[in-house]
Each structure stands twice: as C-alpha cells, then as structure tokens.
Amino acid sequence: MHIIEDLERKLEQLLKEPGNPHLFNQIGVLLYEVEDWQSANVYFQRGYELSPQDQDILYNYAALLYQQAQWQQAIPIYQAYLEAQPEDKEVLQRVGDIYYLLGEYEEAGKKYLRAGSQKSVEKDIRR
C-alpha cells in the first residue's frame, strides 16, 4: 500500500508542477513497480519529452521498453543514455542483447566487446 500512497502524493505534486520531468519519471517508476506497464510508459515518455538528456529518465524509459520487448524503440533511448554513460557495462550488454534478438549479430558483437562480455554472438544451433 506504500506505493499507492507515494503515487497519490506524486500525482498531487504533479498537478502543481506539470512541467517537472523528474515527477513524471518518479511516477513512471512507481507504476513500473506495480506492473502497470502502459501507464508507466506514458509517464516515462512524457518525462523524456520534457528532458531528453536526463540520464535517469533515459535509463528507466529504455528499461521499460526493453522489458516490454519494444526493442527497436529502446535502442535510440539507450544510445542517448550511452552518450552520457559510455562505459555502463549493464546497458552495453542489454543493447547487445537487443541487437542479438533483432538478428544484428555484428552490432551485438560490438556492444558485447565494449561491455567486456564473454557472450557468444553466433546464432544458436539446435540439433
């Protein structure tokens, strides 16, 4: 119930500060925690529109898109995040995973190398 109370407070605050991208991000995080993916997406997207360089917003918005298998949409958001945090190994790994899932093995390999991953970029073979 604590999350719902926090959400109510943040929404009240947002009514007073409708242009605050950090509030949109914080509400998105709370909605993500209660697995309301569609609403979280709306708030993260609005936060991103208001502050497209904010690292927390970029990370959270891209993570939601990734979690929802919206990989094509997640790539440019993650790329913007990596411009500010080029050595974030977790994000490099995740972007590599996206490229791998999309069949773009060369790009996946580049990201895995930057991340220092031992992950293979060869296609899975089933016998």
PDB file of N, CA and C in Angstrom, residues 21-125:
ATOM      1  N   PRO A  21       9.912  17.117 -15.233  1.00  0.00           N
ATOM      2  CA  PRO A  21      10.200  15.794 -15.811  1.00  0.00           C
ATOM      3  C   PRO A  21      10.564  14.754 -14.752  1.00  0.00           C
ATOM      4  N   HIS A  22      11.128  15.198 -13.631  1.00  0.00           N
ATOM      5  CA  HIS A  22      11.519  14.251 -12.584  1.00  0.00           C
ATOM      6  C   HIS A  22      10.304  13.622 -11.920  1.00  0.00           C
ATOM      7  N   LEU A  23       9.222  14.388 -11.804  1.00  0.00           N
ATOM      8  CA  LEU A  23       7.988  13.824 -11.258  1.00  0.00           C
ATOM      9  C   LEU A  23       7.407  12.785 -12.208  1.00  0.00           C
ATOM     10  N   PHE A  24       7.450  13.060 -13.498  1.00  0.00           N
ATOM     11  CA  PHE A  24       6.967  12.080 -14.465  1.00  0.00           C
ATOM     12  C   PHE A  24       7.778  10.786 -14.349  1.00  0.00           C
ATOM     13  N   ASN A  25       9.090  10.935 -14.186  1.00  0.00           N
ATOM     14  CA  ASN A  25       9.954   9.766 -14.031  1.00  0.00           C
ATOM     15  C   ASN A  25       9.619   9.003 -12.755  1.00  0.00           C
ATOM     16  N   GLN A  26       9.469   9.728 -11.648  1.00  0.00           N
ATOM     17  CA  GLN A  26       9.182   9.074 -10.373  1.00  0.00           C
ATOM     18  C   GLN A  26       7.833   8.348 -10.402  1.00  0.00           C
ATOM     19  N   ILE A  27       6.846   8.953 -11.044  1.00  0.00           N
ATOM     20  CA  ILE A  27       5.542   8.301 -11.177  1.00  0.00           C
ATOM     21  C   ILE A  27       5.680   7.066 -12.071  1.00  0.00           C
ATOM     22  N   GLY A  28       6.449   7.196 -13.131  1.00  0.00           N
ATOM     23  CA  GLY A  28       6.692   6.045 -14.001  1.00  0.00           C
ATOM     24  C   GLY A  28       7.322   4.889 -13.240  1.00  0.00           C
ATOM     25  N   VAL A  29       8.280   5.195 -12.370  1.00  0.00           N
ATOM     26  CA  VAL A  29       8.934   4.153 -11.565  1.00  0.00           C
ATOM     27  C   VAL A  29       7.910   3.463 -10.661  1.00  0.00           C
ATOM     28  N   LEU A  30       7.061   4.252  -9.999  1.00  0.00           N
ATOM     29  CA  LEU A  30       6.051   3.669  -9.117  1.00  0.00           C
ATOM     30  C   LEU A  30       5.074   2.789  -9.904  1.00  0.00           C
ATOM     31  N   LEU A  31       4.670   3.246 -11.068  1.00  0.00           N
ATOM     32  CA  LEU A  31       3.762   2.454 -11.899  1.00  0.00           C
ATOM     33  C   LEU A  31       4.448   1.185 -12.401  1.00  0.00           C
ATOM     34  N   TYR A  32       5.727   1.285 -12.695  1.00  0.00           N
ATOM     35  CA  TYR A  32       6.505   0.109 -13.097  1.00  0.00           C
ATOM     36  C   TYR A  32       6.519  -0.921 -11.968  1.00  0.00           C
ATOM     37  N   GLU A  33       6.689  -0.444 -10.747  1.00  0.00           N
ATOM     38  CA  GLU A  33       6.750  -1.339  -9.592  1.00  0.00           C
ATOM     39  C   GLU A  33       5.442  -2.088  -9.365  1.00  0.00           C
ATOM     40  N   VAL A  34       4.317  -1.478  -9.750  1.00  0.00           N
ATOM     41  CA  VAL A  34       3.022  -2.175  -9.618  1.00  0.00           C
ATOM     42  C   VAL A  34       2.620  -2.845 -10.931  1.00  0.00           C
ATOM     43  N   GLU A  35       3.561  -2.895 -11.851  1.00  0.00           N
ATOM     44  CA  GLU A  35       3.409  -3.578 -13.141  1.00  0.00           C
ATOM     45  C   GLU A  35       2.288  -3.009 -14.005  1.00  0.00           C
ATOM     46  N   ASP A  36       2.090  -1.713 -13.907  1.00  0.00           N
ATOM     47  CA  ASP A  36       1.162  -1.020 -14.805  1.00  0.00           C
ATOM     48  C   ASP A  36       2.013  -0.472 -15.947  1.00  0.00           C
ATOM     49  N   TRP A  37       2.392  -1.359 -16.863  1.00  0.00           N
ATOM     50  CA  TRP A  37       3.355  -1.042 -17.919  1.00  0.00           C
ATOM     51  C   TRP A  37       2.876   0.077 -18.829  1.00  0.00           C
ATOM     52  N   GLN A  38       1.618   0.030 -19.213  1.00  0.00           N
ATOM     53  CA  GLN A  38       1.096   1.027 -20.148  1.00  0.00           C
ATOM     54  C   GLN A  38       1.138   2.428 -19.543  1.00  0.00           C
ATOM     55  N   SER A  39       0.712   2.555 -18.313  1.00  0.00           N
ATOM     56  CA  SER A  39       0.740   3.868 -17.663  1.00  0.00           C
ATOM     57  C   SER A  39       2.170   4.319 -17.403  1.00  0.00           C
ATOM     58  N   ALA A  40       3.032   3.394 -16.989  1.00  0.00           N
ATOM     59  CA  ALA A  40       4.446   3.734 -16.767  1.00  0.00           C
ATOM     60  C   ALA A  40       5.047   4.278 -18.062  1.00  0.00           C
ATOM     61  N   ASN A  41       4.704   3.652 -19.171  1.00  0.00           N
ATOM     62  CA  ASN A  41       5.210   4.102 -20.471  1.00  0.00           C
ATOM     63  C   ASN A  41       4.791   5.544 -20.755  1.00  0.00           C
ATOM     64  N   VAL A  42       3.555   5.872 -20.459  1.00  0.00           N
ATOM     65  CA  VAL A  42       3.054   7.226 -20.697  1.00  0.00           C
ATOM     66  C   VAL A  42       3.860   8.242 -19.884  1.00  0.00           C
ATOM     67  N   TYR A  43       4.107   7.944 -18.617  1.00  0.00           N
ATOM     68  CA  TYR A  43       4.832   8.890 -17.753  1.00  0.00           C
ATOM     69  C   TYR A  43       6.311   8.979 -18.111  1.00  0.00           C
ATOM     70  N   PHE A  44       6.946   7.841 -18.408  1.00  0.00           N
ATOM     71  CA  PHE A  44       8.349   7.888 -18.835  1.00  0.00           C
ATOM     72  C   PHE A  44       8.495   8.660 -20.143  1.00  0.00           C
ATOM     73  N   GLN A  45       7.568   8.417 -21.071  1.00  0.00           N
ATOM     74  CA  GLN A  45       7.633   9.106 -22.361  1.00  0.00           C
ATOM     75  C   GLN A  45       7.496  10.617 -22.175  1.00  0.00           C
ATOM     76  N   ARG A  46       6.587  11.027 -21.330  1.00  0.00           N
ATOM     77  CA  ARG A  46       6.406  12.476 -21.096  1.00  0.00           C
ATOM     78  C   ARG A  46       7.639  13.067 -20.407  1.00  0.00           C
ATOM     79  N   GLY A  47       8.196  12.350 -19.460  1.00  0.00           N
ATOM     80  CA  GLY A  47       9.425  12.818 -18.821  1.00  0.00           C
ATOM     81  C   GLY A  47      10.548  12.959 -19.835  1.00  0.00           C
ATOM     82  N   TYR A  48      10.628  12.009 -20.746  1.00  0.00           N
ATOM     83  CA  TYR A  48      11.637  12.039 -21.810  1.00  0.00           C
ATOM     84  C   TYR A  48      11.412  13.231 -22.740  1.00  0.00           C
ATOM     85  N   GLU A  49      10.158  13.496 -23.077  1.00  0.00           N
ATOM     86  CA  GLU A  49       9.854  14.647 -23.935  1.00  0.00           C
ATOM     87  C   GLU A  49      10.274  15.957 -23.262  1.00  0.00           C
ATOM     88  N   LEU A  50      10.083  16.039 -21.959  1.00  0.00           N
ATOM     89  CA  LEU A  50      10.429  17.259 -21.217  1.00  0.00           C
ATOM     90  C   LEU A  50      11.929  17.396 -20.972  1.00  0.00           C
ATOM     91  N   SER A  51      12.628  16.261 -20.846  1.00  0.00           N
ATOM     92  CA  SER A  51      14.052  16.303 -20.528  1.00  0.00           C
ATOM     93  C   SER A  51      14.770  15.133 -21.210  1.00  0.00           C
ATOM     94  N   PRO A  52      15.004  15.254 -22.518  1.00  0.00           N
ATOM     95  CA  PRO A  52      15.552  14.125 -23.281  1.00  0.00           C
ATOM     96  C   PRO A  52      17.004  13.772 -22.982  1.00  0.00           C
ATOM     97  N   GLN A  53      17.671  14.545 -22.144  1.00  0.00           N
ATOM     98  CA  GLN A  53      19.058  14.231 -21.787  1.00  0.00           C
ATOM     99  C   GLN A  53      19.205  13.700 -20.361  1.00  0.00           C
ATOM    100  N   ASP A  54      18.126  13.668 -19.605  1.00  0.00           N
ATOM    101  CA  ASP A  54      18.194  13.221 -18.209  1.00  0.00           C
ATOM    102  C   ASP A  54      18.518  11.724 -18.166  1.00  0.00           C
ATOM    103  N   GLN A  55      19.628  11.391 -17.514  1.00  0.00           N
ATOM    104  CA  GLN A  55      20.104  10.009 -17.513  1.00  0.00           C
ATOM    105  C   GLN A  55      19.146   9.045 -16.820  1.00  0.00           C
ATOM    106  N   ASP A  56      18.536   9.461 -15.722  1.00  0.00           N
ATOM    107  CA  ASP A  56      17.595   8.577 -15.027  1.00  0.00           C
ATOM    108  C   ASP A  56      16.375   8.290 -15.889  1.00  0.00           C
ATOM    109  N   ILE A  57      15.873   9.330 -16.529  1.00  0.00           N
ATOM    110  CA  ILE A  57      14.704   9.156 -17.402  1.00  0.00           C
ATOM    111  C   ILE A  57      15.065   8.264 -18.585  1.00  0.00           C
ATOM    112  N   LEU A  58      16.214   8.520 -19.207  1.00  0.00           N
ATOM    113  CA  LEU A  58      16.645   7.695 -20.340  1.00  0.00           C
ATOM    114  C   LEU A  58      16.756   6.230 -19.929  1.00  0.00           C
ATOM    115  N   TYR A  59      17.411   5.986 -18.817  1.00  0.00           N
ATOM    116  CA  TYR A  59      17.618   4.610 -18.366  1.00  0.00           C
ATOM    117  C   TYR A  59      16.281   3.923 -18.082  1.00  0.00           C
ATOM    118  N   ASN A  60      15.419   4.597 -17.326  1.00  0.00           N
ATOM    119  CA  ASN A  60      14.151   3.986 -16.930  1.00  0.00           C
ATOM    120  C   ASN A  60      13.226   3.762 -18.124  1.00  0.00           C
ATOM    121  N   TYR A  61      13.156   4.738 -19.005  1.00  0.00           N
ATOM    122  CA  TYR A  61      12.293   4.615 -20.183  1.00  0.00           C
ATOM    123  C   TYR A  61      12.781   3.474 -21.070  1.00  0.00           C
ATOM    124  N   ALA A  62      14.080   3.417 -21.315  1.00  0.00           N
ATOM    125  CA  ALA A  62      14.634   2.346 -22.153  1.00  0.00           C
ATOM    126  C   ALA A  62      14.446   0.986 -21.493  1.00  0.00           C
ATOM    127  N   ALA A  63      14.622   0.918 -20.170  1.00  0.00           N
ATOM    128  CA  ALA A  63      14.451  -0.356 -19.462  1.00  0.00           C
ATOM    129  C   ALA A  63      13.016  -0.867 -19.590  1.00  0.00           C
ATOM    130  N   LEU A  64      12.050   0.049 -19.520  1.00  0.00           N
ATOM    131  CA  LEU A  64      10.654  -0.359 -19.695  1.00  0.00           C
ATOM    132  C   LEU A  64      10.427  -0.867 -21.114  1.00  0.00           C
ATOM    133  N   LEU A  65      10.929  -0.130 -22.101  1.00  0.00           N
ATOM    134  CA  LEU A  65      10.767  -0.563 -23.483  1.00  0.00           C
ATOM    135  C   LEU A  65      11.407  -1.932 -23.702  1.00  0.00           C
ATOM    136  N   TYR A  66      12.568  -2.136 -23.124  1.00  0.00           N
ATOM    137  CA  TYR A  66      13.257  -3.427 -23.223  1.00  0.00           C
ATOM    138  C   TYR A  66      12.403  -4.525 -22.580  1.00  0.00           C
ATOM    139  N   GLN A  67      11.915  -4.254 -21.391  1.00  0.00           N
ATOM    140  CA  GLN A  67      11.112  -5.232 -20.658  1.00  0.00           C
ATOM    141  C   GLN A  67       9.853  -5.600 -21.438  1.00  0.00           C
ATOM    142  N   GLN A  68       9.335  -4.659 -22.206  1.00  0.00           N
ATOM    143  CA  GLN A  68       8.118  -4.876 -22.983  1.00  0.00           C
ATOM    144  C   GLN A  68       8.413  -5.383 -24.403  1.00  0.00           C
ATOM    145  N   ALA A  69       9.672  -5.753 -24.658  1.00  0.00           N
ATOM    146  CA  ALA A  69      10.121  -6.274 -25.956  1.00  0.00           C
ATOM    147  C   ALA A  69       9.904  -5.265 -27.092  1.00  0.00           C
ATOM    148  N   GLN A  70       9.958  -3.992 -26.754  1.00  0.00           N
ATOM    149  CA  GLN A  70       9.876  -2.933 -27.765  1.00  0.00           C
ATOM    150  C   GLN A  70      11.308  -2.510 -28.098  1.00  0.00           C
ATOM    151  N   TRP A  71      12.042  -3.481 -28.656  1.00  0.00           N
ATOM    152  CA  TRP A  71      13.482  -3.333 -28.824  1.00  0.00           C
ATOM    153  C   TRP A  71      13.877  -2.221 -29.778  1.00  0.00           C
ATOM    154  N   GLN A  72      13.184  -2.084 -30.887  1.00  0.00           N
ATOM    155  CA  GLN A  72      13.523  -1.016 -31.844  1.00  0.00           C
ATOM    156  C   GLN A  72      13.387   0.356 -31.192  1.00  0.00           C
ATOM    157  N   GLN A  73      12.355   0.529 -30.372  1.00  0.00           N
ATOM    158  CA  GLN A  73      12.152   1.811 -29.706  1.00  0.00           C
ATOM    159  C   GLN A  73      13.172   2.037 -28.587  1.00  0.00           C
ATOM    160  N   ALA A  74      13.647   0.953 -27.970  1.00  0.00           N
ATOM    161  CA  ALA A  74      14.591   1.080 -26.861  1.00  0.00           C
ATOM    162  C   ALA A  74      15.981   1.494 -27.331  1.00  0.00           C
ATOM    163  N   ILE A  75      16.373   1.085 -28.536  1.00  0.00           N
ATOM    164  CA  ILE A  75      17.742   1.336 -28.998  1.00  0.00           C
ATOM    165  C   ILE A  75      18.118   2.819 -28.961  1.00  0.00           C
ATOM    166  N   PRO A  76      17.358   3.731 -29.584  1.00  0.00           N
ATOM    167  CA  PRO A  76      17.802   5.134 -29.556  1.00  0.00           C
ATOM    168  C   PRO A  76      17.798   5.746 -28.152  1.00  0.00           C
ATOM    169  N   ILE A  77      16.928   5.253 -27.285  1.00  0.00           N
ATOM    170  CA  ILE A  77      16.900   5.763 -25.912  1.00  0.00           C
ATOM    171  C   ILE A  77      18.155   5.291 -25.176  1.00  0.00           C
ATOM    172  N   TYR A  78      18.469   4.014 -25.336  1.00  0.00           N
ATOM    173  CA  TYR A  78      19.708   3.508 -24.731  1.00  0.00           C
ATOM    174  C   TYR A  78      20.935   4.195 -25.320  1.00  0.00           C
ATOM    175  N   GLN A  79      20.927   4.451 -26.627  1.00  0.00           N
ATOM    176  CA  GLN A  79      22.076   5.120 -27.262  1.00  0.00           C
ATOM    177  C   GLN A  79      22.263   6.516 -26.674  1.00  0.00           C
ATOM    178  N   ALA A  80      21.171   7.226 -26.445  1.00  0.00           N
ATOM    179  CA  ALA A  80      21.264   8.555 -25.831  1.00  0.00           C
ATOM    180  C   ALA A  80      21.837   8.440 -24.416  1.00  0.00           C
ATOM    181  N   TYR A  81      21.415   7.424 -23.697  1.00  0.00           N
ATOM    182  CA  TYR A  81      21.954   7.201 -22.349  1.00  0.00           C
ATOM    183  C   TYR A  81      23.459   6.912 -22.415  1.00  0.00           C
ATOM    184  N   LEU A  82      23.860   6.094 -23.386  1.00  0.00           N
ATOM    185  CA  LEU A  82      25.272   5.721 -23.508  1.00  0.00           C
ATOM    186  C   LEU A  82      26.155   6.898 -23.921  1.00  0.00           C
ATOM    187  N   GLU A  83      25.574   7.918 -24.526  1.00  0.00           N
ATOM    188  CA  GLU A  83      26.363   9.121 -24.830  1.00  0.00           C
ATOM    189  C   GLU A  83      26.869   9.768 -23.538  1.00  0.00           C
ATOM    190  N   ALA A  84      26.062   9.697 -22.493  1.00  0.00           N
ATOM    191  CA  ALA A  84      26.451  10.278 -21.208  1.00  0.00           C
ATOM    192  C   ALA A  84      27.196   9.270 -20.329  1.00  0.00           C
ATOM    193  N   GLN A  85      26.895   7.994 -20.500  1.00  0.00           N
ATOM    194  CA  GLN A  85      27.492   6.934 -19.679  1.00  0.00           C
ATOM    195  C   GLN A  85      28.064   5.837 -20.588  1.00  0.00           C
ATOM    196  N   PRO A  86      29.099   6.152 -21.371  1.00  0.00           N
ATOM    197  CA  PRO A  86      29.579   5.206 -22.395  1.00  0.00           C
ATOM    198  C   PRO A  86      30.183   3.913 -21.852  1.00  0.00           C
ATOM    199  N   GLU A  87      30.498   3.869 -20.580  1.00  0.00           N
ATOM    200  CA  GLU A  87      31.121   2.675 -20.009  1.00  0.00           C
ATOM    201  C   GLU A  87      30.162   1.847 -19.146  1.00  0.00           C
ATOM    202  N   ASP A  88      28.865   2.136 -19.221  1.00  0.00           N
ATOM    203  CA  ASP A  88      27.894   1.382 -18.425  1.00  0.00           C
ATOM    204  C   ASP A  88      27.768  -0.023 -19.019  1.00  0.00           C
ATOM    205  N   LYS A  89      28.438  -0.971 -18.388  1.00  0.00           N
ATOM    206  CA  LYS A  89      28.513  -2.328 -18.918  1.00  0.00           C
ATOM    207  C   LYS A  89      27.153  -3.020 -18.956  1.00  0.00           C
ATOM    208  N   GLU A  90      26.314  -2.763 -17.977  1.00  0.00           N
ATOM    209  CA  GLU A  90      24.979  -3.368 -17.965  1.00  0.00           C
ATOM    210  C   GLU A  90      24.172  -2.925 -19.188  1.00  0.00           C
ATOM    211  N   VAL A  91      24.221  -1.636 -19.490  1.00  0.00           N
ATOM    212  CA  VAL A  91      23.455  -1.117 -20.626  1.00  0.00           C
ATOM    213  C   VAL A  91      24.081  -1.581 -21.938  1.00  0.00           C
ATOM    214  N   LEU A  92      25.405  -1.590 -22.018  1.00  0.00           N
ATOM    215  CA  LEU A  92      26.060  -2.107 -23.223  1.00  0.00           C
ATOM    216  C   LEU A  92      25.651  -3.558 -23.470  1.00  0.00           C
ATOM    217  N   GLN A  93      25.614  -4.353 -22.415  1.00  0.00           N
ATOM    218  CA  GLN A  93      25.196  -5.752 -22.524  1.00  0.00           C
ATOM    219  C   GLN A  93      23.746  -5.840 -23.005  1.00  0.00           C
ATOM    220  N   ARG A  94      22.897  -5.002 -22.430  1.00  0.00           N
ATOM    221  CA  ARG A  94      21.482  -5.032 -22.793  1.00  0.00           C
ATOM    222  C   ARG A  94      21.273  -4.621 -24.254  1.00  0.00           C
ATOM    223  N   VAL A  95      22.004  -3.591 -24.699  1.00  0.00           N
ATOM    224  CA  VAL A  95      21.895  -3.171 -26.101  1.00  0.00           C
ATOM    225  C   VAL A  95      22.424  -4.283 -27.008  1.00  0.00           C
ATOM    226  N   GLY A  96      23.499  -4.941 -26.579  1.00  0.00           N
ATOM    227  CA  GLY A  96      23.989  -6.098 -27.330  1.00  0.00           C
ATOM    228  C   GLY A  96      22.923  -7.173 -27.435  1.00  0.00           C
ATOM    229  N   ASP A  97      22.224  -7.415 -26.342  1.00  0.00           N
ATOM    230  CA  ASP A  97      21.143  -8.405 -26.354  1.00  0.00           C
ATOM    231  C   ASP A  97      20.038  -8.012 -27.337  1.00  0.00           C
ATOM    232  N   ILE A  98      19.712  -6.731 -27.364  1.00  0.00           N
ATOM    233  CA  ILE A  98      18.679  -6.263 -28.295  1.00  0.00           C
ATOM    234  C   ILE A  98      19.105  -6.535 -29.735  1.00  0.00           C
ATOM    235  N   TYR A  99      20.326  -6.115 -30.073  1.00  0.00           N
ATOM    236  CA  TYR A  99      20.802  -6.351 -31.435  1.00  0.00           C
ATOM    237  C   TYR A  99      20.822  -7.839 -31.748  1.00  0.00           C
ATOM    238  N   TYR A 100      21.205  -8.654 -30.784  1.00  0.00           N
ATOM    239  CA  TYR A 100      21.227 -10.099 -30.988  1.00  0.00           C
ATOM    240  C   TYR A 100      19.819 -10.609 -31.283  1.00  0.00           C
ATOM    241  N   LEU A 101      18.852 -10.176 -30.481  1.00  0.00           N
ATOM    242  CA  LEU A 101      17.467 -10.599 -30.672  1.00  0.00           C
ATOM    243  C   LEU A 101      16.904 -10.139 -32.013  1.00  0.00           C
ATOM    244  N   LEU A 102      17.407  -9.014 -32.501  1.00  0.00           N
ATOM    245  CA  LEU A 102      16.963  -8.499 -33.796  1.00  0.00           C
ATOM    246  C   LEU A 102      17.732  -9.123 -34.957  1.00  0.00           C
ATOM    247  N   GLY A 103      18.678 -10.002 -34.643  1.00  0.00           N
ATOM    248  CA  GLY A 103      19.454 -10.665 -35.687  1.00  0.00           C
ATOM    249  C   GLY A 103      20.598  -9.831 -36.223  1.00  0.00           C
ATOM    250  N   GLU A 104      20.914  -8.756 -35.562  1.00  0.00           N
ATOM    251  CA  GLU A 104      22.018  -7.883 -35.985  1.00  0.00           C
ATOM    252  C   GLU A 104      23.262  -8.276 -35.189  1.00  0.00           C
ATOM    253  N   TYR A 105      23.861  -9.400 -35.604  1.00  0.00           N
ATOM    254  CA  TYR A 105      24.915 -10.028 -34.820  1.00  0.00           C
ATOM    255  C   TYR A 105      26.207  -9.217 -34.786  1.00  0.00           C
ATOM    256  N   GLU A 106      26.518  -8.512 -35.858  1.00  0.00           N
ATOM    257  CA  GLU A 106      27.735  -7.705 -35.855  1.00  0.00           C
ATOM    258  C   GLU A 106      27.633  -6.574 -34.837  1.00  0.00           C
ATOM    259  N   GLU A 107      26.505  -5.881 -34.833  1.00  0.00           N
ATOM    260  CA  GLU A 107      26.290  -4.810 -33.843  1.00  0.00           C
ATOM    261  C   GLU A 107      26.270  -5.379 -32.426  1.00  0.00           C
ATOM    262  N   ALA A 108      25.639  -6.537 -32.271  1.00  0.00           N
ATOM    263  CA  ALA A 108      25.611  -7.173 -30.952  1.00  0.00           C
ATOM    264  C   ALA A 108      27.032  -7.453 -30.483  1.00  0.00           C
ATOM    265  N   GLY A 109      27.857  -7.986 -31.368  1.00  0.00           N
ATOM    266  CA  GLY A 109      29.235  -8.297 -31.022  1.00  0.00           C
ATOM    267  C   GLY A 109      30.011  -7.072 -30.581  1.00  0.00           C
ATOM    268  N   LYS A 110      29.790  -5.957 -31.259  1.00  0.00           N
ATOM    269  CA  LYS A 110      30.475  -4.719 -30.886  1.00  0.00           C
ATOM    270  C   LYS A 110      30.101  -4.292 -29.467  1.00  0.00           C
ATOM    271  N   LYS A 111      28.815  -4.374 -29.154  1.00  0.00           N
ATOM    272  CA  LYS A 111      28.366  -3.968 -27.814  1.00  0.00           C
ATOM    273  C   LYS A 111      28.899  -4.935 -26.765  1.00  0.00           C
ATOM    274  N   TYR A 112      28.870  -6.240 -27.070  1.00  0.00           N
ATOM    275  CA  TYR A 112      29.388  -7.217 -26.118  1.00  0.00           C
ATOM    276  C   TYR A 112      30.870  -6.992 -25.860  1.00  0.00           C
ATOM    277  N   LEU A 113      31.617  -6.666 -26.897  1.00  0.00           N
ATOM    278  CA  LEU A 113      33.047  -6.406 -26.723  1.00  0.00           C
ATOM    279  C   LEU A 113      33.274  -5.185 -25.834  1.00  0.00           C
ATOM    280  N   ARG A 114      32.509  -4.134 -26.089  1.00  0.00           N
ATOM    281  CA  ARG A 114      32.634  -2.928 -25.251  1.00  0.00           C
ATOM    282  C   ARG A 114      32.257  -3.208 -23.810  1.00  0.00           C
ATOM    283  N   ALA A 115      31.317  -4.124 -23.616  1.00  0.00           N
ATOM    284  CA  ALA A 115      30.876  -4.464 -22.265  1.00  0.00           C
ATOM    285  C   ALA A 115      31.836  -5.440 -21.592  1.00  0.00           C
ATOM    286  N   GLY A 116      32.757  -5.992 -22.367  1.00  0.00           N
ATOM    287  CA  GLY A 116      33.674  -6.979 -21.808  1.00  0.00           C
ATOM    288  C   GLY A 116      33.011  -8.315 -21.584  1.00  0.00           C
ATOM    289  N   SER A 117      31.944  -8.574 -22.337  1.00  0.00           N
ATOM    290  CA  SER A 117      31.170  -9.792 -22.172  1.00  0.00           C
ATOM    291  C   SER A 117      31.836 -10.964 -22.885  1.00  0.00           C
ATOM    292  N   GLN A 118      31.635 -12.118 -22.328  1.00  0.00           N
ATOM    293  CA  GLN A 118      32.117 -13.342 -22.955  1.00  0.00           C
ATOM    294  C   GLN A 118      31.015 -13.997 -23.782  1.00  0.00           C
ATOM    295  N   LYS A 119      29.894 -13.322 -23.901  1.00  0.00           N
ATOM    296  CA  LYS A 119      28.744 -13.882 -24.598  1.00  0.00           C
ATOM    297  C   LYS A 119      29.062 -14.097 -26.070  1.00  0.00           C
ATOM    298  N   SER A 120      28.650 -15.214 -26.586  1.00  0.00           N
ATOM    299  CA  SER A 120      28.860 -15.527 -27.999  1.00  0.00           C
ATOM    300  C   SER A 120      27.807 -14.822 -28.831  1.00  0.00           C
ATOM    301  N   VAL A 121      28.207 -14.387 -30.010  1.00  0.00           N
ATOM    302  CA  VAL A 121      27.252 -13.735 -30.892  1.00  0.00           C
ATOM    303  C   VAL A 121      26.899 -14.639 -32.068  1.00  0.00           C
ATOM    304  N   GLU A 122      27.312 -15.899 -31.996  1.00  0.00           N
ATOM    305  CA  GLU A 122      26.939 -16.826 -33.050  1.00  0.00           C
ATOM    306  C   GLU A 122      25.479 -17.201 -32.879  1.00  0.00           C
ATOM    307  N   LYS A 123      24.837 -17.557 -33.992  1.00  0.00           N
ATOM    308  CA  LYS A 123      23.448 -17.985 -33.911  1.00  0.00           C
ATOM    309  C   LYS A 123      23.366 -19.270 -33.100  1.00  0.00           C
ATOM    310  N   ASP A 124      22.276 -19.405 -32.362  1.00  0.00           N
ATOM    311  CA  ASP A 124      22.060 -20.640 -31.621  1.00  0.00           C
ATOM    312  C   ASP A 124      21.818 -21.759 -32.620  1.00  0.00           C
ATOM    313  N   ILE A 125      22.405 -22.898 -32.337  1.00  0.00           N
ATOM    314  CA  ILE A 125      22.232 -24.060 -33.203  1.00  0.00           C
ATOM    315  C   ILE A 125      21.558 -25.147 -32.396  1.00  0.00           C
TER     316      ILE A 125
END
